[in-house]
Amino acid sequence: MNSKNLLYFLIGLTLCVSSCVSNKKLTYLKHEGELKDEVVYDSVYRTTPSVPLALNTIRPFDQILVEVKTVTPPEYNPFAYVENVAGNNVANIQHPEQGSLLGYTVNENGYVDLPLIGKIQLEGLTFSQAEFKIKEILNDMMDEPAVRIKLLNFRYSILGEVSKPGIYGTFSREMSILEAVAKAGGVKEFGDRAKIKLLRKNGQFVETIYLNLNEESFINSPYYYLQQEDVLVVLPIKRRPTLEYVQKNVSIVASVTAMLVSIVTLITVNR
């Protein structure tokens, strides 16, 4: 190979390496054909029905915070002094983000022991239904009670190719998979957005579901919303070792190639 052909070869190698790195496309919630056409901004492309919220229900061993607001003076509202309530049903919960919180534990039979009310069965009720049930009882004991229940031990885990893997908690009754991923800092460069593994408890079994966050149709998925104790695993793309190696070493390759091109050019010019 003469010096001129070597020069062309080195230039081509540099362009090839740069192309391999720059041609990686990241897509989120794409729709077929949408990326090929020019996007017209400030216009409605599609209207999609929202996914019905899978309402979480109260289960045995849930730990709940019961807040009662009323015009009755605080000294007659035992819910304002939950830390002073004796009994095994009052638990000190370590929330992943809110720190130490005090709440009530639902026993194995689905009952919870509350001040003034005593034992009341809440298992199988949604949080709105449980709030209404408690409010109906307190109407005869307090003036205009307002009841709010929060689940203290709603936790989910995110592992794998995200910026901040770990265990998270939320007081929200409606949290999507997309929000959970965003809370963990998003999927990293070499994470496979088309293959997110979801591990979900269903009775005595654990279901394994694969989700594709690249497709817009995911917003209609029955698994769009998180459930308690869900585990999300963001898997790496199959080409990760190759791409990671190329990305880490492309600057070295480019520098060496440029130096060789300069040397070959000088040799060619000086002949």
Tab-separated table of C-alpha atoms in Angstrom:
chain	number	residue	atom	x	y	z
A	1	MET	CA	0.000	0.000	0.000
A	2	ASN	CA	1.530	3.301	-1.038
A	3	SER	CA	1.425	6.413	1.121
A	4	LYS	CA	-1.486	7.939	-0.806
A	5	ASN	CA	-3.702	4.876	-0.339
A	6	LEU	CA	-2.704	4.716	3.311
A	7	LEU	CA	-3.791	8.342	3.714
A	8	TYR	CA	-7.216	7.580	2.238
A	9	PHE	CA	-7.536	4.508	4.440
A	10	LEU	CA	-6.798	6.426	7.627
A	11	ILE	CA	-9.243	9.199	6.721
A	12	GLY	CA	-11.927	6.600	6.022
A	13	LEU	CA	-11.243	4.855	9.340
A	14	THR	CA	-11.653	8.117	11.233
A	15	LEU	CA	-14.972	8.855	9.526
A	16	CYS	CA	-16.204	5.306	10.143
A	17	VAL	CA	-15.430	5.427	13.863
A	18	SER	CA	-17.092	8.820	14.226
A	19	SER	CA	-20.155	7.585	12.346
A	20	CYS	CA	-20.502	4.498	14.559
A	21	VAL	CA	-20.620	6.654	17.657
A	22	SER	CA	-22.785	9.502	16.343
A	23	ASN	CA	-25.440	7.383	14.640
A	24	LYS	CA	-26.908	5.993	17.862
A	25	LYS	CA	-30.481	7.256	18.141
A	26	LEU	CA	-32.343	7.557	21.417
A	27	THR	CA	-36.113	7.383	21.179
A	28	TYR	CA	-38.857	7.623	23.746
A	29	LEU	CA	-42.520	6.729	23.217
A	30	LYS	CA	-42.148	6.849	19.458
A	31	HIS	CA	-45.025	6.283	17.044
A	32	GLU	CA	-44.662	4.462	13.733
A	33	GLY	CA	-43.664	6.864	10.973
A	34	GLU	CA	-43.546	9.892	13.249
A	35	LEU	CA	-39.769	10.169	13.298
A	36	LYS	CA	-39.586	10.105	9.484
A	37	ASP	CA	-41.778	13.151	9.007
A	38	GLU	CA	-41.195	16.714	9.988
A	39	VAL	CA	-42.897	17.446	13.301
A	40	VAL	CA	-45.464	20.254	13.262
A	41	TYR	CA	-45.312	21.867	16.680
A	42	ASP	CA	-48.287	23.164	18.683
A	43	SER	CA	-50.682	20.778	16.988
A	44	VAL	CA	-52.557	17.707	18.209
A	45	TYR	CA	-51.301	14.544	16.528
A	46	ARG	CA	-53.397	11.979	18.376
A	47	THR	CA	-55.874	11.767	21.209
A	48	THR	CA	-55.440	8.623	23.274
A	49	PRO	CA	-57.756	7.494	26.106
A	50	SER	CA	-55.940	7.446	29.419
A	51	VAL	CA	-55.314	4.172	31.187
A	52	PRO	CA	-57.855	3.469	33.956
A	53	LEU	CA	-56.143	3.790	37.309
A	54	ALA	CA	-55.705	0.437	39.042
A	55	LEU	CA	-56.835	1.546	42.494
A	56	ASN	CA	-54.720	0.109	45.279
A	57	THR	CA	-56.626	-1.483	48.152
A	58	ILE	CA	-55.661	-1.834	51.788
A	59	ARG	CA	-54.008	-5.154	52.594
A	60	PRO	CA	-52.922	-6.954	55.757
A	61	PHE	CA	-49.649	-5.620	57.197
A	62	ASP	CA	-50.073	-2.287	55.440
A	63	GLN	CA	-48.917	0.638	57.550
A	64	ILE	CA	-51.179	3.630	57.188
A	65	LEU	CA	-51.225	7.209	58.394
A	66	VAL	CA	-54.758	8.343	59.360
A	67	GLU	CA	-55.111	12.119	59.465
A	68	VAL	CA	-58.297	13.604	60.893
A	69	LYS	CA	-58.977	17.322	60.645
A	70	THR	CA	-61.927	18.712	62.559
A	71	VAL	CA	-63.290	21.906	64.132
A	72	THR	CA	-63.331	20.028	67.425
A	73	PRO	CA	-60.544	21.372	69.720
A	74	PRO	CA	-57.270	19.417	69.350
A	75	GLU	CA	-57.373	18.151	72.932
A	76	TYR	CA	-60.486	16.158	71.988
A	77	ASN	CA	-58.969	14.788	68.779
A	78	PRO	CA	-56.822	11.749	69.674
A	79	PHE	CA	-55.672	11.480	66.055
A	80	ALA	CA	-53.654	14.659	66.628
A	81	TYR	CA	-51.585	12.818	69.219
A	82	VAL	CA	-50.924	9.497	67.549
A	83	GLU	CA	-47.451	9.344	69.106
A	84	ASN	CA	-49.054	9.128	72.569
A	85	VAL	CA	-51.436	6.313	71.646
A	86	ALA	CA	-50.440	3.050	73.298
A	87	GLY	CA	-50.785	-0.268	71.545
A	88	ASN	CA	-48.959	-2.601	69.216
A	89	ASN	CA	-50.787	-1.263	66.184
A	90	VAL	CA	-48.886	2.043	66.278
A	91	ALA	CA	-45.635	1.659	64.342
A	92	ASN	CA	-42.640	3.874	63.718
A	93	ILE	CA	-42.182	3.666	59.940
A	94	GLN	CA	-38.916	4.557	58.214
A	95	HIS	CA	-40.034	6.105	54.945
A	96	PRO	CA	-37.319	6.166	52.199
A	97	GLU	CA	-37.789	9.899	51.633
A	98	GLN	CA	-39.808	11.315	54.528
A	99	GLY	CA	-37.812	9.807	57.389
A	100	SER	CA	-39.493	8.497	60.526
A	101	LEU	CA	-43.319	8.550	60.522
A	102	LEU	CA	-45.889	7.158	62.922
A	103	GLY	CA	-48.816	5.146	61.643
A	104	TYR	CA	-51.153	2.243	62.260
A	105	THR	CA	-50.517	-1.338	61.200
A	106	VAL	CA	-53.293	-3.364	59.584
A	107	ASN	CA	-53.265	-6.810	61.244
A	108	GLU	CA	-53.265	-10.178	59.488
A	109	ASN	CA	-57.080	-10.262	59.511
A	110	GLY	CA	-57.419	-6.868	57.819
A	111	TYR	CA	-58.375	-4.893	60.951
A	112	VAL	CA	-56.788	-1.747	62.329
A	113	ASP	CA	-57.229	-0.425	65.875
A	114	LEU	CA	-57.982	3.317	65.811
A	115	PRO	CA	-58.611	5.831	68.631
A	116	LEU	CA	-62.309	6.358	69.498
A	117	ILE	CA	-63.351	3.852	66.851
A	118	GLY	CA	-61.581	0.718	68.021
A	119	LYS	CA	-61.065	-2.183	65.642
A	120	ILE	CA	-62.357	-1.580	62.141
A	121	GLN	CA	-61.917	-3.753	59.060
A	122	LEU	CA	-60.335	-1.957	56.128
A	123	GLU	CA	-58.923	-4.843	54.094
A	124	GLY	CA	-60.060	-4.802	50.471
A	125	LEU	CA	-61.222	-1.172	50.573
A	126	THR	CA	-59.713	1.516	48.397
A	127	PHE	CA	-58.304	4.452	50.308
A	128	SER	CA	-61.295	6.622	49.379
A	129	GLN	CA	-63.698	3.942	50.607
A	130	ALA	CA	-61.755	3.565	53.861
A	131	GLU	CA	-61.746	7.339	54.396
A	132	PHE	CA	-65.516	7.464	53.880
A	133	LYS	CA	-66.082	4.550	56.280
A	134	ILE	CA	-64.032	6.189	59.057
A	135	LYS	CA	-65.636	9.588	58.445
A	136	GLU	CA	-69.145	8.103	58.788
A	137	ILE	CA	-68.248	6.742	62.218
A	138	LEU	CA	-66.524	9.935	63.399
A	139	ASN	CA	-69.479	12.114	62.374
A	140	ASP	CA	-71.149	11.135	65.664
A	141	MET	CA	-68.025	11.947	67.692
A	142	MET	CA	-66.561	15.085	66.094
A	143	ASP	CA	-67.696	18.193	64.308
A	144	GLU	CA	-67.195	18.063	60.528
A	145	PRO	CA	-64.326	15.535	60.443
A	146	ALA	CA	-62.190	15.275	57.306
A	147	VAL	CA	-60.263	12.032	56.950
A	148	ARG	CA	-57.165	11.406	54.874
A	149	ILE	CA	-55.299	8.086	54.690
A	150	LYS	CA	-51.770	7.652	53.372
A	151	LEU	CA	-49.947	4.377	52.796
A	152	LEU	CA	-46.588	4.670	54.528
A	153	ASN	CA	-44.961	1.497	53.259
A	154	PHE	CA	-45.618	1.938	49.515
A	155	ARG	CA	-42.194	1.048	48.204
A	156	TYR	CA	-40.772	0.088	44.847
A	157	SER	CA	-37.277	-0.714	43.640
A	158	ILE	CA	-35.411	0.272	40.473
A	159	LEU	CA	-32.269	-1.592	39.472
A	160	GLY	CA	-29.957	-1.792	36.490
A	161	GLU	CA	-29.171	0.889	33.915
A	162	VAL	CA	-30.577	3.969	35.672
A	163	SER	CA	-28.687	6.907	37.134
A	164	LYS	CA	-29.883	6.388	40.715
A	165	PRO	CA	-30.879	2.765	41.399
A	166	GLY	CA	-32.411	2.072	44.795
A	167	ILE	CA	-35.560	1.706	46.878
A	168	TYR	CA	-38.099	4.523	46.611
A	169	GLY	CA	-41.337	5.391	48.350
A	170	THR	CA	-44.273	7.616	47.517
A	171	PHE	CA	-47.482	8.918	49.062
A	172	SER	CA	-49.045	9.321	45.637
A	173	ARG	CA	-52.017	7.078	44.820
A	174	GLU	CA	-51.286	7.331	41.109
A	175	MET	CA	-47.679	6.932	40.029
A	176	SER	CA	-46.689	5.678	36.596
A	177	ILE	CA	-43.716	3.581	35.537
A	178	LEU	CA	-42.427	6.588	33.581
A	179	GLU	CA	-42.501	8.744	36.719
A	180	ALA	CA	-40.664	6.050	38.659
A	181	VAL	CA	-37.919	5.846	36.014
A	182	ALA	CA	-37.642	9.637	35.940
A	183	LYS	CA	-37.331	9.709	39.731
A	184	ALA	CA	-34.356	7.350	39.436
A	185	GLY	CA	-32.629	9.799	37.107
A	186	GLY	CA	-33.786	8.218	33.851
A	187	VAL	CA	-32.411	5.364	31.763
A	188	LYS	CA	-28.678	5.608	31.168
A	189	GLU	CA	-27.138	5.677	27.698
A	190	PHE	CA	-26.682	1.929	27.428
A	191	GLY	CA	-29.972	0.936	29.040
A	192	ASP	CA	-32.482	-0.947	26.892
A	193	ARG	CA	-35.656	1.130	26.901
A	194	ALA	CA	-37.358	-1.560	24.826
A	195	LYS	CA	-36.896	-4.233	27.487
A	196	ILE	CA	-37.713	-3.065	31.005
A	197	LYS	CA	-38.336	-6.017	33.309
A	198	LEU	CA	-41.160	-5.611	35.837
A	199	LEU	CA	-41.450	-8.020	38.778
A	200	ARG	CA	-44.879	-7.771	40.423
A	201	LYS	CA	-46.350	-9.700	43.322
A	202	ASN	CA	-49.731	-11.234	42.623
A	203	GLY	CA	-50.915	-13.214	45.629
A	204	GLN	CA	-48.507	-16.083	46.209
A	205	PHE	CA	-46.827	-15.604	42.831
A	206	VAL	CA	-44.438	-13.105	41.274
A	207	GLU	CA	-45.202	-12.112	37.691
A	208	THR	CA	-42.449	-11.165	35.235
A	209	ILE	CA	-43.507	-8.626	32.598
A	210	TYR	CA	-41.387	-6.953	29.905
A	211	LEU	CA	-42.241	-3.355	29.017
A	212	ASN	CA	-41.245	-1.306	25.963
A	213	LEU	CA	-40.829	2.375	26.801
A	214	ASN	CA	-39.836	3.158	23.214
A	215	GLU	CA	-43.371	2.678	21.911
A	216	GLU	CA	-46.061	5.299	22.408
A	217	SER	CA	-48.599	2.487	22.852
A	218	PHE	CA	-47.096	1.898	26.321
A	219	ILE	CA	-49.325	4.631	27.713
A	220	ASN	CA	-52.265	2.244	27.125
A	221	SER	CA	-50.577	-0.658	28.904
A	222	PRO	CA	-52.349	-2.230	31.910
A	223	TYR	CA	-48.939	-2.013	33.605
A	224	TYR	CA	-48.632	1.741	33.134
A	225	TYR	CA	-49.127	2.403	36.849
A	226	LEU	CA	-46.940	1.194	39.687
A	227	GLN	CA	-48.150	-1.099	42.429
A	228	GLN	CA	-46.723	-1.622	45.879
A	229	GLU	CA	-43.500	-3.677	46.041
A	230	ASP	CA	-42.953	-3.528	42.272
A	231	VAL	CA	-39.382	-4.111	41.126
A	232	LEU	CA	-38.182	-2.516	37.875
A	233	VAL	CA	-35.001	-3.790	36.239
A	234	VAL	CA	-33.586	-1.750	33.343
A	235	LEU	CA	-31.548	-4.215	31.294
A	236	PRO	CA	-28.462	-3.209	29.266
A	237	ILE	CA	-28.588	-3.279	25.487
A	238	LYS	CA	-26.861	-6.272	23.883
A	239	ARG	CA	-24.268	-4.074	22.174
A	240	ARG	CA	-23.264	-2.347	25.395
A	241	PRO	CA	-19.739	-3.840	25.672
A	242	THR	CA	-18.902	-2.894	22.084
A	243	LEU	CA	-20.408	0.583	22.220
A	244	GLU	CA	-18.944	1.334	25.622
A	245	TYR	CA	-15.488	0.286	24.469
A	246	VAL	CA	-15.739	2.315	21.273
A	247	GLN	CA	-16.991	5.389	23.098
A	248	LYS	CA	-14.227	5.243	25.696
A	249	ASN	CA	-11.509	4.731	23.114
A	250	VAL	CA	-12.767	6.754	20.138
A	251	SER	CA	-10.839	9.841	21.231
A	252	ILE	CA	-7.638	7.814	21.451
A	253	VAL	CA	-8.276	6.204	18.061
A	254	ALA	CA	-9.091	9.592	16.524
A	255	SER	CA	-5.930	11.176	17.976
A	256	VAL	CA	-3.688	8.364	16.774
A	257	THR	CA	-5.344	8.381	13.355
A	258	ALA	CA	-4.934	12.157	13.044
A	259	MET	CA	-1.277	11.874	13.981
A	260	LEU	CA	-0.717	9.144	11.391
A	261	VAL	CA	-2.555	11.187	8.751
A	262	SER	CA	-0.276	14.138	9.544
A	263	ILE	CA	2.842	11.971	9.290
A	264	VAL	CA	1.749	10.406	5.997
A	265	THR	CA	0.823	13.843	4.620
A	266	LEU	CA	4.245	15.250	5.520
A	267	ILE	CA	5.992	12.277	3.918
A	268	THR	CA	3.880	12.619	0.746
A	269	VAL	CA	4.423	16.373	0.456
A	270	ASN	CA	8.172	16.180	1.002
A	271	ARG	CA	8.807	13.555	-1.701
